Coordinates of C-alpha atoms in Angstrom, one line a residue:
M254 CA -6.8 -160.3 98.1
K255 CA -6.7 -156.6 98.5
K256 CA -8.4 -154.7 101.2
G257 CA -10.8 -152.9 98.9
F258 CA -12.0 -156.3 97.7
F259 CA -12.7 -157.4 101.2
A260 CA -14.8 -154.3 101.8
L261 CA -16.7 -155.0 98.6
L262 CA -17.5 -158.5 99.9
I263 CA -18.9 -157.1 103.1
S264 CA -21.0 -154.5 101.4
V265 CA -22.7 -157.1 99.2
A266 CA -22.5 -160.0 101.6
A267 CA -21.0 -162.0 98.7
L268 CA -18.5 -164.7 98.3
V269 CA -15.3 -164.6 100.3
L270 CA -12.0 -166.1 100.8
V271 CA -12.2 -169.4 102.7
V272 CA -10.4 -172.5 103.8
A273 CA -6.7 -172.9 102.8
G274 CA -6.5 -169.6 101.2
C275 CA -6.4 -167.5 98.3
G276 CA -2.9 -166.1 98.6
N277 CA -2.6 -162.4 98.5
K278 CA 1.0 -162.2 97.8
Q279 CA 3.4 -163.9 95.4
N280 CA 7.2 -163.5 95.6
G281 CA 6.7 -160.7 98.1
K282 CA 4.4 -158.7 95.8
E283 CA 0.6 -158.5 95.6
S284 CA -0.6 -160.8 92.9
G285 CA -3.4 -158.5 91.9
K286 CA -5.6 -161.5 91.2
K287 CA -9.1 -161.5 92.6
E288 CA -10.6 -165.0 92.6
K289 CA -14.3 -165.5 93.0
V290 CA -14.9 -168.4 95.3
A291 CA -18.2 -170.2 95.1
V292 CA -18.5 -170.7 98.9
T293 CA -20.2 -168.3 101.2
S294 CA -18.9 -167.4 104.6
G295 CA -20.9 -166.5 107.6
A296 CA -18.2 -164.0 108.4
S297 CA -19.0 -162.0 105.2
K298 CA -22.6 -161.7 106.2
T299 CA -22.0 -160.7 109.8
S300 CA -23.3 -157.4 111.0
Y301 CA -20.3 -156.2 113.0
T302 CA -20.6 -153.6 115.8
K303 CA -21.1 -150.0 114.6
L304 CA -18.6 -147.4 115.6
D305 CA -21.3 -145.3 117.4
K306 CA -21.6 -148.2 119.9
L307 CA -17.9 -147.8 120.9
K308 CA -17.4 -147.3 124.7
D309 CA -14.5 -145.4 126.3
N310 CA -13.6 -148.2 128.6
Y311 CA -13.8 -152.1 128.6
D312 CA -12.7 -154.7 131.1
I313 CA -10.6 -156.4 128.5
I314 CA -9.5 -155.4 125.0
I315 CA -8.8 -158.2 122.6
V316 CA -6.7 -157.3 119.6
G317 CA -7.5 -159.6 116.7
A318 CA -10.7 -161.5 115.7
G319 CA -9.2 -164.9 114.7
G320 CA -9.7 -168.2 116.6
A321 CA -7.6 -167.2 119.5
G322 CA -9.2 -163.8 120.0
M323 CA -12.7 -165.1 119.8
S324 CA -11.9 -167.9 122.2
A325 CA -10.5 -165.4 124.7
A326 CA -13.5 -163.2 124.4
L327 CA -15.9 -166.0 125.0
E328 CA -14.1 -167.2 128.1
A329 CA -13.7 -163.7 129.5
K330 CA -17.4 -163.1 129.0
E331 CA -18.2 -166.4 130.7
K332 CA -16.3 -165.0 133.8
G333 CA -18.5 -161.9 133.9
M334 CA -16.2 -159.6 132.0
N335 CA -17.1 -157.0 129.4
P336 CA -14.6 -157.7 126.6
V337 CA -14.3 -156.1 123.2
I338 CA -12.6 -157.3 120.0
F339 CA -10.8 -155.0 117.6
E340 CA -10.0 -156.4 114.2
K341 CA -7.9 -154.5 111.6
M342 CA -9.3 -156.3 108.6
P343 CA -12.8 -155.8 107.2
I344 CA -13.9 -159.3 108.4
A345 CA -13.2 -161.6 111.3
G346 CA -11.3 -164.8 110.9
G347 CA -7.7 -164.0 110.1
N348 CA -5.5 -166.9 109.2
T349 CA -7.9 -169.2 111.2
M350 CA -10.3 -168.9 108.2
K351 CA -7.6 -170.5 106.1
A352 CA -7.0 -173.5 108.3
S353 CA -7.5 -176.7 106.4
S354 CA -6.6 -180.1 107.9
G355 CA -8.0 -180.0 111.4
M356 CA -7.3 -179.6 115.1
N357 CA -5.0 -182.0 116.9
A358 CA -6.0 -183.3 120.3
S359 CA -5.3 -186.5 122.3
E360 CA -7.4 -188.6 124.7
T361 CA -10.6 -187.1 123.3
K362 CA -14.1 -188.6 123.5
F363 CA -14.3 -188.8 119.7
Q364 CA -11.1 -190.8 119.5
K365 CA -12.5 -193.2 122.2
E366 CA -15.7 -193.5 120.2
E367 CA -13.6 -194.7 117.2
G368 CA -11.4 -197.0 119.3
I369 CA -8.3 -194.9 118.8
K370 CA -5.9 -195.5 121.6
D371 CA -4.0 -192.2 122.2
S372 CA -2.3 -190.5 125.1
N373 CA -1.2 -187.0 126.0
D374 CA 2.3 -188.3 126.6
A375 CA 2.5 -189.7 123.0
F376 CA 1.2 -186.4 121.7
Y377 CA 3.8 -184.6 123.7
K378 CA 6.7 -186.8 122.6
E379 CA 5.7 -186.6 118.9
T380 CA 5.3 -182.9 118.9
L381 CA 8.6 -182.4 120.7
A382 CA 10.3 -184.7 118.2
G383 CA 8.7 -182.7 115.4
G384 CA 10.1 -179.5 116.8
H385 CA 13.5 -181.1 117.1
G386 CA 13.4 -180.9 120.9
T387 CA 13.5 -177.1 120.9
N388 CA 9.8 -176.6 122.0
N389 CA 9.1 -174.7 125.2
K390 CA 8.4 -177.8 127.3
A391 CA 6.1 -176.1 129.9
M392 CA 3.9 -174.7 127.1
L393 CA 3.9 -178.0 125.3
R394 CA 2.8 -179.9 128.4
Y395 CA 0.0 -177.5 129.0
F396 CA -1.0 -177.7 125.4
V397 CA -1.4 -181.4 125.1
D398 CA -3.0 -181.8 128.6
H399 CA -5.7 -179.3 127.7
S400 CA -6.3 -180.4 124.1
A401 CA -9.2 -182.8 124.8
S402 CA -11.0 -180.3 127.0
A403 CA -10.7 -177.8 124.1
I404 CA -12.5 -180.2 121.8
D405 CA -15.2 -180.6 124.5
W406 CA -15.5 -176.9 124.9
L407 CA -16.0 -176.4 121.1
D408 CA -18.5 -179.2 121.1
S409 CA -20.5 -177.6 123.9
M410 CA -21.0 -174.6 121.5
D411 CA -22.1 -176.9 118.6
I412 CA -18.7 -176.7 117.0
T413 CA -18.3 -180.4 116.6
L414 CA -15.0 -181.9 115.3
N415 CA -15.6 -185.6 115.3
N416 CA -14.1 -186.7 112.0
I417 CA -10.5 -187.8 112.7
T418 CA -7.5 -188.1 110.4
I419 CA -3.8 -187.9 110.7
T420 CA -1.0 -185.4 109.7
G421 CA 2.7 -185.7 109.1
G422 CA 5.0 -186.4 112.0
M423 CA 2.1 -188.0 114.0
N424 CA 1.7 -191.8 114.7
E425 CA -1.9 -191.7 115.8
K426 CA -5.1 -190.2 114.3
R427 CA -5.7 -187.1 116.3
T428 CA -6.5 -184.4 113.8
H429 CA -10.1 -183.5 114.4
R430 CA -12.3 -182.2 111.6
P431 CA -16.0 -181.3 111.0
K432 CA -18.2 -184.3 110.6
D433 CA -18.3 -184.1 106.8
G434 CA -14.5 -183.9 106.5
S435 CA -14.5 -180.4 105.2
A436 CA -11.8 -177.8 106.0
V437 CA -11.8 -176.8 109.7
G438 CA -11.1 -173.0 109.3
K439 CA -14.4 -171.6 107.9
Y440 CA -16.4 -174.0 110.1
L441 CA -14.5 -172.9 113.2
V442 CA -14.7 -169.2 112.5
D443 CA -18.4 -169.3 111.7
G444 CA -19.1 -171.2 114.9
L445 CA -17.1 -169.0 117.1
L446 CA -18.5 -165.8 115.6
K447 CA -22.0 -167.1 116.1
N448 CA -21.3 -167.7 119.8
V449 CA -19.6 -164.3 120.1
Q450 CA -22.7 -162.6 118.6
E451 CA -25.1 -164.6 120.9
K452 CA -23.1 -163.4 123.9
E453 CA -23.3 -159.9 122.6
I454 CA -19.6 -159.3 122.6
P455 CA -18.8 -156.3 120.4
V456 CA -16.6 -156.9 117.4
F457 CA -15.3 -153.8 115.6
V458 CA -13.7 -154.4 112.2
N459 CA -11.5 -152.0 110.2
A460 CA -10.2 -151.2 113.7
D461 CA -6.4 -151.1 113.4
V462 CA -4.8 -151.0 116.9
K463 CA -1.6 -148.9 116.5
E464 CA -0.4 -148.9 120.1
I465 CA -0.9 -150.5 123.4
T466 CA -0.9 -147.8 126.1
E467 CA 0.7 -148.1 129.5
K468 CA 1.3 -146.1 132.7
D469 CA 3.7 -147.0 135.5
G470 CA 4.5 -150.4 134.0
K471 CA 0.8 -151.4 133.6
V472 CA -1.2 -151.7 130.4
T473 CA -4.0 -149.2 130.3
G474 CA -5.7 -149.7 126.9
V475 CA -5.0 -149.1 123.2
K476 CA -5.0 -146.5 120.4
V477 CA -7.1 -147.6 117.5
L478 CA -7.5 -146.2 114.0
F479 CA -11.0 -146.8 112.7
D480 CA -11.7 -147.0 109.0
G481 CA -8.2 -145.6 108.3
K482 CA -9.1 -142.1 109.4
Q483 CA -10.4 -141.8 113.0
E484 CA -8.1 -142.5 115.9
K485 CA -9.4 -143.1 119.4
T486 CA -7.9 -144.1 122.7
V487 CA -9.9 -146.9 124.5
K488 CA -9.1 -147.8 128.0
S489 CA -9.1 -151.2 129.7
N490 CA -7.8 -153.1 132.7
A491 CA -6.2 -155.8 130.5
V492 CA -5.2 -156.3 126.8
V493 CA -5.0 -159.7 125.1
V494 CA -3.0 -159.7 121.8
T495 CA -4.1 -162.3 119.3
T496 CA -2.9 -160.7 116.1
G497 CA -1.3 -163.7 114.4
G498 CA 2.1 -164.1 112.9
Y499 CA 4.1 -162.3 110.2
G500 CA 3.8 -164.7 107.3
A501 CA 2.6 -161.9 104.9
N502 CA 5.3 -159.4 105.9
M503 CA 7.8 -160.2 103.2
K504 CA 10.3 -157.6 104.4
L505 CA 10.5 -159.2 107.8
I506 CA 10.6 -162.7 106.3
A507 CA 13.5 -161.6 104.1
K508 CA 15.3 -160.1 107.1
E509 CA 14.9 -163.2 109.2
R510 CA 15.4 -165.8 106.4
P511 CA 16.8 -164.2 103.2
E512 CA 16.6 -167.6 101.3
L513 CA 12.8 -167.4 101.6
K514 CA 12.3 -164.0 100.0
D515 CA 11.1 -165.5 96.6
Y516 CA 8.7 -167.9 98.1
V517 CA 4.9 -167.5 97.8
T518 CA 2.9 -167.2 101.0
T519 CA -0.4 -168.7 102.1
N520 CA -1.0 -166.0 104.7
Q521 CA -3.8 -163.5 104.6
E522 CA -2.6 -160.0 104.1
G523 CA -3.3 -159.0 107.7
S524 CA -0.5 -161.3 109.0
T525 CA 2.2 -158.6 109.3
G526 CA 3.5 -159.0 112.8
D527 CA 1.8 -155.9 114.2
G528 CA 1.2 -157.4 117.7
I529 CA 4.9 -158.4 118.0
K530 CA 6.0 -154.9 117.2
M531 CA 3.6 -153.3 119.7
I532 CA 4.6 -155.8 122.4
E533 CA 8.3 -155.1 121.8
K534 CA 7.7 -151.4 122.3
L535 CA 6.4 -152.2 125.8
G536 CA 9.5 -154.2 126.7
G537 CA 8.3 -157.6 125.6
T538 CA 10.8 -160.0 124.1
T539 CA 10.7 -162.6 121.3
V540 CA 11.8 -166.1 120.6
D541 CA 12.5 -168.2 117.4
M542 CA 11.8 -165.3 115.0
D543 CA 13.9 -167.0 112.3
Q544 CA 11.9 -170.2 112.6
I545 CA 9.5 -169.8 109.6
Q546 CA 7.6 -172.9 108.4
V547 CA 7.4 -173.6 104.7
H548 CA 4.5 -175.8 103.8
P549 CA 5.4 -178.5 101.2
T550 CA 2.1 -178.5 99.3
V551 CA 1.0 -175.1 98.0
Q552 CA -0.5 -174.3 94.6
Q553 CA 2.0 -171.8 93.4
E554 CA 0.0 -169.6 90.9
K555 CA -2.5 -168.6 93.5
S556 CA -0.5 -169.3 96.7
Y557 CA -3.2 -171.6 97.8
L558 CA -2.6 -174.2 100.5
I559 CA -3.4 -177.8 99.6
G560 CA -4.3 -179.2 103.0
E561 CA -2.3 -182.0 104.7
A562 CA -5.5 -184.0 105.0
V563 CA -5.1 -184.9 101.3
R564 CA -1.9 -186.9 102.2
G565 CA -3.4 -187.9 105.5
E566 CA -6.2 -189.7 103.7
G567 CA -3.8 -191.5 101.4
A568 CA -2.3 -189.3 98.6
I569 CA 1.2 -189.8 97.4
L570 CA 3.7 -187.3 96.0
V571 CA 5.6 -188.0 92.7
N572 CA 8.3 -186.1 90.8
Q573 CA 8.5 -185.1 87.2
K574 CA 9.5 -188.7 86.4
G575 CA 6.3 -190.1 87.9
A576 CA 8.1 -191.6 90.9
R577 CA 7.8 -191.2 94.6
F578 CA 10.8 -189.5 96.2
G579 CA 10.2 -189.6 100.0
N580 CA 7.8 -190.3 102.9
E581 CA 4.8 -188.1 102.3
M582 CA 3.8 -188.3 106.0
D583 CA 7.2 -187.1 107.3
T584 CA 7.3 -183.7 109.1
R585 CA 6.7 -180.6 107.0
D586 CA 10.3 -179.5 107.0
N587 CA 11.5 -182.9 105.8
V588 CA 8.9 -183.1 103.0
T589 CA 9.7 -179.6 102.0
A590 CA 13.4 -180.4 101.8
S591 CA 12.7 -183.4 99.5
I592 CA 10.6 -181.2 97.2
N593 CA 13.3 -178.5 97.1
K594 CA 15.7 -181.0 95.6
L595 CA 13.5 -181.4 92.6
P596 CA 13.7 -179.3 89.4
K597 CA 11.8 -176.1 89.8
R598 CA 10.8 -177.1 93.4
T599 CA 7.6 -178.7 92.1
A600 CA 5.9 -182.1 92.5
Y601 CA 2.5 -183.7 92.1
L602 CA 0.0 -184.9 94.6
I603 CA -1.6 -188.1 93.2
F604 CA -4.8 -189.5 94.6
D605 CA -8.1 -191.3 93.7
S606 CA -11.8 -190.8 94.1
G607 CA -11.7 -192.4 97.6
V608 CA -9.4 -189.6 98.9
K609 CA -11.6 -187.0 97.2
D610 CA -14.6 -188.4 99.0
R611 CA -12.9 -188.3 102.3
V612 CA -11.4 -184.7 101.9
K613 CA -14.2 -182.3 101.1
A614 CA -11.8 -179.4 100.5
I615 CA -10.7 -181.1 97.2
A616 CA -14.0 -180.0 95.7
Q617 CA -12.9 -176.4 96.4
Y618 CA -9.5 -177.1 94.7
E619 CA -11.4 -178.4 91.7
E620 CA -13.5 -175.2 91.5
M621 CA -10.4 -173.1 91.5
G622 CA -8.9 -175.1 88.6
F623 CA -6.1 -176.8 90.5
V624 CA -7.0 -180.4 89.9
E625 CA -6.3 -182.6 86.8
K626 CA -8.6 -185.7 86.4
S627 CA -8.7 -188.8 84.3
D628 CA -10.4 -192.2 84.4
T629 CA -7.0 -193.9 83.7
I630 CA -3.5 -193.5 85.2
E631 CA -2.2 -193.2 81.6
G632 CA -4.5 -190.4 80.9
L633 CA -3.6 -188.6 84.1
A634 CA 0.1 -189.0 83.3
A635 CA -0.5 -187.3 79.9
K636 CA -2.2 -184.4 81.6
I637 CA 0.6 -183.7 84.0
N638 CA 3.3 -184.6 81.5
V639 CA 5.0 -187.5 83.3
P640 CA 5.9 -190.9 81.9
A641 CA 2.8 -193.1 82.0
K642 CA 4.7 -196.4 82.5
E643 CA 6.6 -195.0 85.5
L644 CA 3.4 -193.5 87.1
E645 CA 1.6 -196.8 86.6
K646 CA 4.5 -198.7 88.2
T647 CA 4.5 -196.2 91.1
M648 CA 0.8 -196.6 91.7
Q649 CA 1.0 -200.4 91.5
T650 CA 3.9 -200.5 93.9
W651 CA 2.2 -198.1 96.3
N652 CA -1.1 -200.2 96.3
E653 CA 0.9 -203.3 97.1
A654 CA 2.6 -201.4 100.0
V655 CA -0.8 -200.5 101.3
K656 CA -2.1 -204.0 101.0
N657 CA 1.0 -205.4 102.8
K658 CA 1.2 -202.4 105.3
K659 CA 4.9 -202.1 104.3
D660 CA 6.4 -199.2 102.4
Q661 CA 9.8 -200.7 101.5
A662 CA 10.8 -197.6 99.5
F663 CA 10.5 -194.9 102.2
D664 CA 9.2 -196.5 105.4
R665 CA 5.9 -194.6 105.4
T666 CA 3.8 -196.1 108.2
T667 CA 0.7 -193.8 108.4
A668 CA -2.2 -192.9 106.2
M669 CA -2.1 -196.3 104.6
D670 CA -5.7 -197.3 105.3
N671 CA -6.8 -197.1 101.7
D672 CA -5.1 -197.8 98.4
L673 CA -5.4 -195.6 95.3
S674 CA -7.4 -197.8 93.0
K675 CA -10.8 -196.0 92.7
K676 CA -11.1 -194.2 89.5
P677 CA -11.1 -191.5 88.4
Y678 CA -7.6 -190.4 89.4
Y679 CA -6.5 -186.9 90.3
A680 CA -3.3 -184.8 90.4
I681 CA -2.5 -181.4 91.8
K682 CA 0.8 -179.6 91.0
I683 CA 2.4 -178.2 94.2
G684 CA 5.5 -176.6 95.6
P685 CA 6.6 -175.1 98.9
G686 CA 5.2 -171.9 100.3
I687 CA 5.6 -169.8 103.4
H688 CA 2.9 -170.9 105.7
Y689 CA 3.5 -170.3 109.4
T690 CA 5.8 -168.3 111.7
M691 CA 6.9 -170.3 114.7
G692 CA 8.5 -167.3 116.3
G693 CA 6.8 -164.6 118.3
V694 CA 6.6 -163.0 121.7
K695 CA 7.4 -164.9 124.9
I696 CA 4.6 -165.8 127.3
N697 CA 4.2 -168.2 130.2
T698 CA 1.5 -170.9 130.5
N699 CA -0.8 -168.2 132.0
T700 CA -0.4 -166.4 128.7
E701 CA 1.2 -163.4 130.4
V702 CA 3.6 -161.6 128.1
L703 CA 7.1 -161.6 129.5
N704 CA 9.8 -158.9 129.4
K705 CA 13.5 -159.4 128.9
A706 CA 13.9 -160.3 132.5
G707 CA 11.3 -163.0 132.2
K708 CA 8.8 -161.1 134.3
P709 CA 5.1 -160.6 133.3
I710 CA 4.2 -157.2 131.8
T711 CA 1.3 -156.2 134.1
G712 CA -2.1 -156.6 132.3
L713 CA -0.7 -157.8 129.0
F714 CA -1.6 -161.3 127.6
A715 CA -1.1 -163.0 124.2
A716 CA -2.2 -166.2 122.5
G717 CA -2.0 -167.8 119.0
E718 CA 0.5 -167.3 116.2
V719 CA 1.7 -164.0 117.7
V720 CA 3.4 -166.2 120.4
G721 CA 6.7 -168.1 119.9
G722 CA 8.2 -171.1 121.6
L723 CA 5.4 -173.8 121.5
H724 CA 6.4 -175.4 118.2
G725 CA 10.2 -175.1 118.3
Q726 CA 11.8 -175.4 114.9
N727 CA 8.9 -177.1 113.1
R728 CA 5.2 -177.1 113.6
I729 CA 3.2 -180.3 113.3
G730 CA 0.1 -179.9 111.0
G731 CA -3.1 -179.5 113.1
N732 CA -1.3 -178.0 116.1
S733 CA -1.9 -174.4 115.1
V734 CA -5.7 -174.7 115.4
A735 CA -5.3 -176.5 118.7
E736 CA -3.0 -173.7 119.9
I737 CA -5.4 -170.9 119.2
I738 CA -8.2 -172.6 121.0
I739 CA -6.2 -173.9 124.0
F740 CA -4.2 -170.7 124.7
G741 CA -7.0 -168.4 123.5
R742 CA -9.2 -169.9 126.2
Q743 CA -6.4 -169.5 128.7
A744 CA -5.8 -165.9 127.8
G745 CA -9.5 -165.1 128.3
N746 CA -9.6 -166.9 131.7
K747 CA -6.3 -165.4 133.0
S748 CA -7.0 -161.9 131.9
A749 CA -10.4 -162.1 133.6
D750 CA -8.8 -163.4 136.8
F751 CA -6.3 -160.5 136.6
V752 CA -9.1 -157.9 136.2
K753 CA -11.0 -159.4 139.1
G754 CA -8.0 -159.2 141.3
N755 CA -7.3 -155.6 140.6

């Protein structure tokens, strides 16, 4: 969606972009389509801080009002700091607003309540395997060991994620969602923003940070362009960069991965890599910039992510012949590779009313016109133009596999708790789309930004998708939401410690 449309949303407190995302770009160009989404967001109704309340100096400046930025602000405030958040878009939320499936965490109280036996070591090993062994191991260890406490922290603020499912590449149910099974993004953003407001932390929107200032090797603040016309220099003792990735910067995508230049992107238009550029100017360095994740299930016409929870709750994928063609719960890169081998890079998610009941986001997909529906498999086959006999055979074979807990065709072992036998039946046409950028700036586990010599840049911290290294060559679904909370909290704590010690 275009910036002017976001401004309109704010002015009328109307309907906004939510959940897994109305894509703003297709094939590297703005789609020009403006979808009306029949779900309201607390972010759209928020009364953000007015410019006349801006101070010349803050303890900590946080650049970006997504999940990582708001988590950092809350922790810094808890430690007695006076933080401020600058957000270049007209509303808070960033790509966090688009998060769908949930937040991964191990050894949580909610897992224990459900009798799910999990361990931090298992979470570590499966994430490392998902990243093909290239993950930053120190960051990954910190990540898994602090995942349960992050769930507890959110719960303490009435952001409760106690509905648990599974995503691809995982062997245990550790993807935490809101109680009703709805998409995690809007719920998380609204909850964090509510707490930020209650703590009276100022949030300035349409506040585009253009430069991080420094003197004698130490960060001193930022230069901000307000409302596209008024630039101010704001001082601080520390800066936390939480600006997200570069999944909407098609020029940078094409530079790093030319073969992806014609793919749609699920990213909101503010995800252009601004934080990475500013940090590089200060001597910061990057890692894994060519590691760009393509999500396998994206509705192509509107670049809208179809969340992994749909497969996690039992859906299968079929090709144009109505047959399965791989393990739907494999890692994202492998599922994407299997779809890319099909004609026109498209496939169909097939599921029943049971899956629809367990994944509330599907109601949103229906409202947007993505879902085909029929009381019979034959009728569904006709709607998506695949051979009815083959689709019926596929469904029968799959239901037998679920019953016997044995997928002889592709060795799928997870998300087989329920068969697909409850009519009506549903289908969504999908294809791959750019979803996440694993690359970004280098930090240590204290979230301090590192220079080319591996030394911290004094007073500069970063967290979230702007950072590289944690996910290696492939991100596991549900780990990005965990990352923004876990490392966002750490950035708030460590920047506060830094300010107190100086």
